Amino acid sequence: QVQLVESGGGLVQPGGSLRLSCAASGFTLSSAAMSWYRQAPGKERELVANITGVVARTINYADSVKGRFTISRDNARNTMYLQMNSLKPEDTAVYYCHRARILAGRRYDYWGQGTQVTVSS
């Protein structure tokens, strides 16, 4: 059974840093297409960053977080991370860990429960 459990959210001042973790179980994270999404109040869920590929990894970031956020994974711990630096109030949102899987032509989406990040002075 696929499970994704996020942690590491909290309240931080503008300019501060947080590191989110996504502990995966039920599959091997290193070979999966993994992403971080976020959803702010009254807004649609948006892609923050994704990482795919086993050897030649492909990493993409939303323009709004480029240069400030870093996505990574620890294969030994089966865990994905999102290092967030220089945080801004507009980064306030619930952050979700996501896995996309294509099997027999069908797409399956798996989501964690989310972790709240609040950037405020």
JSON list of C-alpha atoms in Angstrom, two decimals:
[
{"chain": "A", "resi": 1, "resn": "GLN", "atom": "CA", "xyz": [0.00, 0.00, 0.00]},
{"chain": "A", "resi": 2, "resn": "VAL", "atom": "CA", "xyz": [1.40, 3.35, -1.06]},
{"chain": "A", "resi": 3, "resn": "GLN", "atom": "CA", "xyz": [1.78, 5.88, 1.73]},
{"chain": "A", "resi": 4, "resn": "LEU", "atom": "CA", "xyz": [3.25, 9.37, 1.71]},
{"chain": "A", "resi": 5, "resn": "VAL", "atom": "CA", "xyz": [3.76, 11.18, 5.00]},
{"chain": "A", "resi": 6, "resn": "GLU", "atom": "CA", "xyz": [4.90, 14.81, 5.05]},
{"chain": "A", "resi": 7, "resn": "SER", "atom": "CA", "xyz": [6.53, 16.57, 7.97]},
{"chain": "A", "resi": 8, "resn": "GLY", "atom": "CA", "xyz": [8.58, 19.66, 8.69]},
{"chain": "A", "resi": 9, "resn": "GLY", "atom": "CA", "xyz": [6.06, 22.43, 8.21]},
{"chain": "A", "resi": 10, "resn": "GLY", "atom": "CA", "xyz": [5.59, 25.27, 10.64]},
{"chain": "A", "resi": 11, "resn": "LEU", "atom": "CA", "xyz": [5.66, 29.00, 11.23]},
{"chain": "A", "resi": 12, "resn": "VAL", "atom": "CA", "xyz": [8.72, 30.88, 10.00]},
{"chain": "A", "resi": 13, "resn": "GLN", "atom": "CA", "xyz": [9.58, 34.54, 9.53]},
{"chain": "A", "resi": 14, "resn": "PRO", "atom": "CA", "xyz": [10.15, 36.02, 6.08]},
{"chain": "A", "resi": 15, "resn": "GLY", "atom": "CA", "xyz": [13.66, 35.22, 4.91]},
{"chain": "A", "resi": 16, "resn": "GLY", "atom": "CA", "xyz": [13.77, 32.07, 6.99]},
{"chain": "A", "resi": 17, "resn": "SER", "atom": "CA", "xyz": [14.18, 28.43, 5.99]},
{"chain": "A", "resi": 18, "resn": "LEU", "atom": "CA", "xyz": [12.35, 25.15, 6.42]},
{"chain": "A", "resi": 19, "resn": "ARG", "atom": "CA", "xyz": [12.97, 21.63, 5.21]},
{"chain": "A", "resi": 20, "resn": "LEU", "atom": "CA", "xyz": [10.00, 19.46, 4.38]},
{"chain": "A", "resi": 21, "resn": "SER", "atom": "CA", "xyz": [10.24, 15.68, 4.35]},
{"chain": "A", "resi": 22, "resn": "CYS", "atom": "CA", "xyz": [8.11, 13.09, 2.59]},
{"chain": "A", "resi": 23, "resn": "ALA", "atom": "CA", "xyz": [8.54, 9.57, 3.90]},
{"chain": "A", "resi": 24, "resn": "ALA", "atom": "CA", "xyz": [7.39, 7.03, 1.32]},
{"chain": "A", "resi": 25, "resn": "SER", "atom": "CA", "xyz": [6.35, 3.43, 1.85]},
{"chain": "A", "resi": 26, "resn": "GLY", "atom": "CA", "xyz": [4.90, 0.72, -0.35]},
{"chain": "A", "resi": 27, "resn": "PHE", "atom": "CA", "xyz": [7.13, 1.53, -3.31]},
{"chain": "A", "resi": 28, "resn": "THR", "atom": "CA", "xyz": [10.71, 2.48, -4.18]},
{"chain": "A", "resi": 29, "resn": "LEU", "atom": "CA", "xyz": [10.91, 6.24, -4.27]},
{"chain": "A", "resi": 30, "resn": "SER", "atom": "CA", "xyz": [14.12, 6.35, -6.32]},
{"chain": "A", "resi": 31, "resn": "SER", "atom": "CA", "xyz": [12.38, 5.00, -9.42]},
{"chain": "A", "resi": 32, "resn": "ALA", "atom": "CA", "xyz": [9.19, 7.05, -9.04]},
{"chain": "A", "resi": 33, "resn": "ALA", "atom": "CA", "xyz": [8.04, 10.37, -10.45]},
{"chain": "A", "resi": 34, "resn": "MET", "atom": "CA", "xyz": [7.78, 12.51, -7.34]},
{"chain": "A", "resi": 35, "resn": "SER", "atom": "CA", "xyz": [6.60, 16.07, -6.81]},
{"chain": "A", "resi": 36, "resn": "TRP", "atom": "CA", "xyz": [5.86, 18.72, -4.25]},
{"chain": "A", "resi": 37, "resn": "TYR", "atom": "CA", "xyz": [2.66, 20.71, -4.68]},
{"chain": "A", "resi": 38, "resn": "ARG", "atom": "CA", "xyz": [1.19, 23.50, -2.60]},
{"chain": "A", "resi": 39, "resn": "GLN", "atom": "CA", "xyz": [-2.22, 25.04, -2.11]},
{"chain": "A", "resi": 40, "resn": "ALA", "atom": "CA", "xyz": [-2.79, 28.45, -0.61]},
{"chain": "A", "resi": 41, "resn": "PRO", "atom": "CA", "xyz": [-6.19, 29.50, 0.78]},
{"chain": "A", "resi": 42, "resn": "GLY", "atom": "CA", "xyz": [-8.59, 30.32, -2.04]},
{"chain": "A", "resi": 43, "resn": "LYS", "atom": "CA", "xyz": [-6.16, 29.19, -4.72]},
{"chain": "A", "resi": 44, "resn": "GLU", "atom": "CA", "xyz": [-5.71, 26.10, -6.83]},
{"chain": "A", "resi": 45, "resn": "ARG", "atom": "CA", "xyz": [-3.10, 23.50, -6.02]},
{"chain": "A", "resi": 46, "resn": "GLU", "atom": "CA", "xyz": [0.11, 24.24, -7.92]},
{"chain": "A", "resi": 47, "resn": "LEU", "atom": "CA", "xyz": [3.26, 22.33, -8.76]},
{"chain": "A", "resi": 48, "resn": "VAL", "atom": "CA", "xyz": [6.30, 23.50, -6.81]},
{"chain": "A", "resi": 49, "resn": "ALA", "atom": "CA", "xyz": [8.97, 21.05, -7.94]},
{"chain": "A", "resi": 50, "resn": "ASN", "atom": "CA", "xyz": [9.37, 17.54, -9.30]},
{"chain": "A", "resi": 51, "resn": "ILE", "atom": "CA", "xyz": [12.08, 14.94, -9.64]},
{"chain": "A", "resi": 52, "resn": "THR", "atom": "CA", "xyz": [12.05, 11.95, -11.95]},
{"chain": "A", "resi": 53, "resn": "GLY", "atom": "CA", "xyz": [14.47, 9.37, -13.29]},
{"chain": "A", "resi": 54, "resn": "VAL", "atom": "CA", "xyz": [16.67, 6.82, -11.64]},
{"chain": "A", "resi": 55, "resn": "VAL", "atom": "CA", "xyz": [20.15, 7.59, -12.99]},
{"chain": "A", "resi": 56, "resn": "ALA", "atom": "CA", "xyz": [19.73, 10.72, -15.09]},
{"chain": "A", "resi": 57, "resn": "ARG", "atom": "CA", "xyz": [17.47, 12.69, -12.79]},
{"chain": "A", "resi": 58, "resn": "THR", "atom": "CA", "xyz": [15.28, 15.42, -14.19]},
{"chain": "A", "resi": 59, "resn": "ILE", "atom": "CA", "xyz": [14.36, 18.24, -11.83]},
{"chain": "A", "resi": 60, "resn": "ASN", "atom": "CA", "xyz": [11.94, 21.08, -12.49]},
{"chain": "A", "resi": 61, "resn": "TYR", "atom": "CA", "xyz": [10.86, 24.05, -10.41]},
{"chain": "A", "resi": 62, "resn": "ALA", "atom": "CA", "xyz": [8.06, 26.55, -10.60]},
{"chain": "A", "resi": 63, "resn": "ASP", "atom": "CA", "xyz": [9.39, 29.96, -11.60]},
{"chain": "A", "resi": 64, "resn": "SER", "atom": "CA", "xyz": [8.24, 31.39, -8.28]},
{"chain": "A", "resi": 65, "resn": "VAL", "atom": "CA", "xyz": [10.61, 29.17, -6.28]},
{"chain": "A", "resi": 66, "resn": "LYS", "atom": "CA", "xyz": [13.63, 28.84, -8.57]},
{"chain": "A", "resi": 67, "resn": "GLY", "atom": "CA", "xyz": [16.85, 29.68, -6.78]},
{"chain": "A", "resi": 68, "resn": "ARG", "atom": "CA", "xyz": [15.19, 29.41, -3.36]},
{"chain": "A", "resi": 69, "resn": "PHE", "atom": "CA", "xyz": [13.86, 25.84, -3.12]},
{"chain": "A", "resi": 70, "resn": "THR", "atom": "CA", "xyz": [15.73, 22.58, -3.67]},
{"chain": "A", "resi": 71, "resn": "ILE", "atom": "CA", "xyz": [14.11, 19.19, -4.16]},
{"chain": "A", "resi": 72, "resn": "SER", "atom": "CA", "xyz": [16.10, 16.07, -3.33]},
{"chain": "A", "resi": 73, "resn": "ARG", "atom": "CA", "xyz": [15.71, 12.48, -2.25]},
{"chain": "A", "resi": 74, "resn": "ASP", "atom": "CA", "xyz": [17.52, 10.04, 0.01]},
{"chain": "A", "resi": 75, "resn": "ASN", "atom": "CA", "xyz": [17.14, 6.64, -1.59]},
{"chain": "A", "resi": 76, "resn": "ALA", "atom": "CA", "xyz": [18.42, 4.79, 1.46]},
{"chain": "A", "resi": 77, "resn": "ARG", "atom": "CA", "xyz": [15.70, 6.39, 3.60]},
{"chain": "A", "resi": 78, "resn": "ASN", "atom": "CA", "xyz": [13.06, 6.27, 0.84]},
{"chain": "A", "resi": 79, "resn": "THR", "atom": "CA", "xyz": [12.42, 9.93, 1.61]},
{"chain": "A", "resi": 80, "resn": "MET", "atom": "CA", "xyz": [12.06, 13.06, -0.48]},
{"chain": "A", "resi": 81, "resn": "TYR", "atom": "CA", "xyz": [12.87, 16.55, 0.75]},
{"chain": "A", "resi": 82, "resn": "LEU", "atom": "CA", "xyz": [12.11, 20.15, -0.10]},
{"chain": "A", "resi": 83, "resn": "GLN", "atom": "CA", "xyz": [14.63, 22.64, 1.24]},
{"chain": "A", "resi": 84, "resn": "MET", "atom": "CA", "xyz": [13.01, 26.07, 1.28]},
{"chain": "A", "resi": 85, "resn": "ASN", "atom": "CA", "xyz": [15.20, 29.14, 1.75]},
{"chain": "A", "resi": 86, "resn": "SER", "atom": "CA", "xyz": [14.48, 32.87, 1.61]},
{"chain": "A", "resi": 87, "resn": "LEU", "atom": "CA", "xyz": [10.84, 32.19, 2.37]},
{"chain": "A", "resi": 88, "resn": "LYS", "atom": "CA", "xyz": [8.26, 34.82, 1.50]},
{"chain": "A", "resi": 89, "resn": "PRO", "atom": "CA", "xyz": [4.73, 35.38, 2.82]},
{"chain": "A", "resi": 90, "resn": "GLU", "atom": "CA", "xyz": [3.39, 34.23, -0.54]},
{"chain": "A", "resi": 91, "resn": "ASP", "atom": "CA", "xyz": [4.95, 30.82, 0.10]},
{"chain": "A", "resi": 92, "resn": "THR", "atom": "CA", "xyz": [2.33, 30.27, 2.80]},
{"chain": "A", "resi": 93, "resn": "ALA", "atom": "CA", "xyz": [0.34, 27.17, 1.86]},
{"chain": "A", "resi": 94, "resn": "VAL", "atom": "CA", "xyz": [-0.29, 23.54, 2.61]},
{"chain": "A", "resi": 95, "resn": "TYR", "atom": "CA", "xyz": [2.47, 21.55, 0.95]},
{"chain": "A", "resi": 96, "resn": "TYR", "atom": "CA", "xyz": [1.72, 18.10, -0.44]},
{"chain": "A", "resi": 97, "resn": "CYS", "atom": "CA", "xyz": [3.94, 15.23, -1.48]},
{"chain": "A", "resi": 98, "resn": "HIS", "atom": "CA", "xyz": [2.80, 13.53, -4.67]},
{"chain": "A", "resi": 99, "resn": "ARG", "atom": "CA", "xyz": [3.58, 10.44, -6.69]},
{"chain": "A", "resi": 100, "resn": "ALA", "atom": "CA", "xyz": [2.43, 9.89, -10.26]},
{"chain": "A", "resi": 101, "resn": "ARG", "atom": "CA", "xyz": [2.34, 6.40, -11.66]},
{"chain": "A", "resi": 102, "resn": "ILE", "atom": "CA", "xyz": [1.45, 5.20, -15.16]},
{"chain": "A", "resi": 103, "resn": "LEU", "atom": "CA", "xyz": [0.34, 1.57, -15.28]},
{"chain": "A", "resi": 104, "resn": "ALA", "atom": "CA", "xyz": [-1.24, -0.15, -18.27]},
{"chain": "A", "resi": 105, "resn": "GLY", "atom": "CA", "xyz": [-2.05, 3.21, -19.81]},
{"chain": "A", "resi": 106, "resn": "ARG", "atom": "CA", "xyz": [-3.75, 4.58, -16.70]},
{"chain": "A", "resi": 107, "resn": "ARG", "atom": "CA", "xyz": [-2.47, 7.34, -14.47]},
{"chain": "A", "resi": 108, "resn": "TYR", "atom": "CA", "xyz": [-2.57, 6.92, -10.71]},
{"chain": "A", "resi": 109, "resn": "ASP", "atom": "CA", "xyz": [-2.01, 9.84, -8.33]},
{"chain": "A", "resi": 110, "resn": "TYR", "atom": "CA", "xyz": [-1.01, 9.41, -4.72]},
{"chain": "A", "resi": 111, "resn": "TRP", "atom": "CA", "xyz": [-1.04, 12.26, -2.19]},
{"chain": "A", "resi": 112, "resn": "GLY", "atom": "CA", "xyz": [0.17, 12.80, 1.32]},
{"chain": "A", "resi": 113, "resn": "GLN", "atom": "CA", "xyz": [-1.97, 14.49, 3.96]},
{"chain": "A", "resi": 114, "resn": "GLY", "atom": "CA", "xyz": [-0.12, 17.80, 3.61]},
{"chain": "A", "resi": 115, "resn": "THR", "atom": "CA", "xyz": [1.92, 19.95, 5.95]},
{"chain": "A", "resi": 116, "resn": "GLN", "atom": "CA", "xyz": [1.18, 23.61, 6.70]},
{"chain": "A", "resi": 117, "resn": "VAL", "atom": "CA", "xyz": [3.85, 26.23, 6.01]},
{"chain": "A", "resi": 118, "resn": "THR", "atom": "CA", "xyz": [3.16, 29.73, 7.27]},
{"chain": "A", "resi": 119, "resn": "VAL", "atom": "CA", "xyz": [5.54, 32.59, 6.53]},
{"chain": "A", "resi": 120, "resn": "SER", "atom": "CA", "xyz": [4.75, 35.59, 8.67]},
{"chain": "A", "resi": 121, "resn": "SER", "atom": "CA", "xyz": [6.40, 38.12, 10.94]}
]
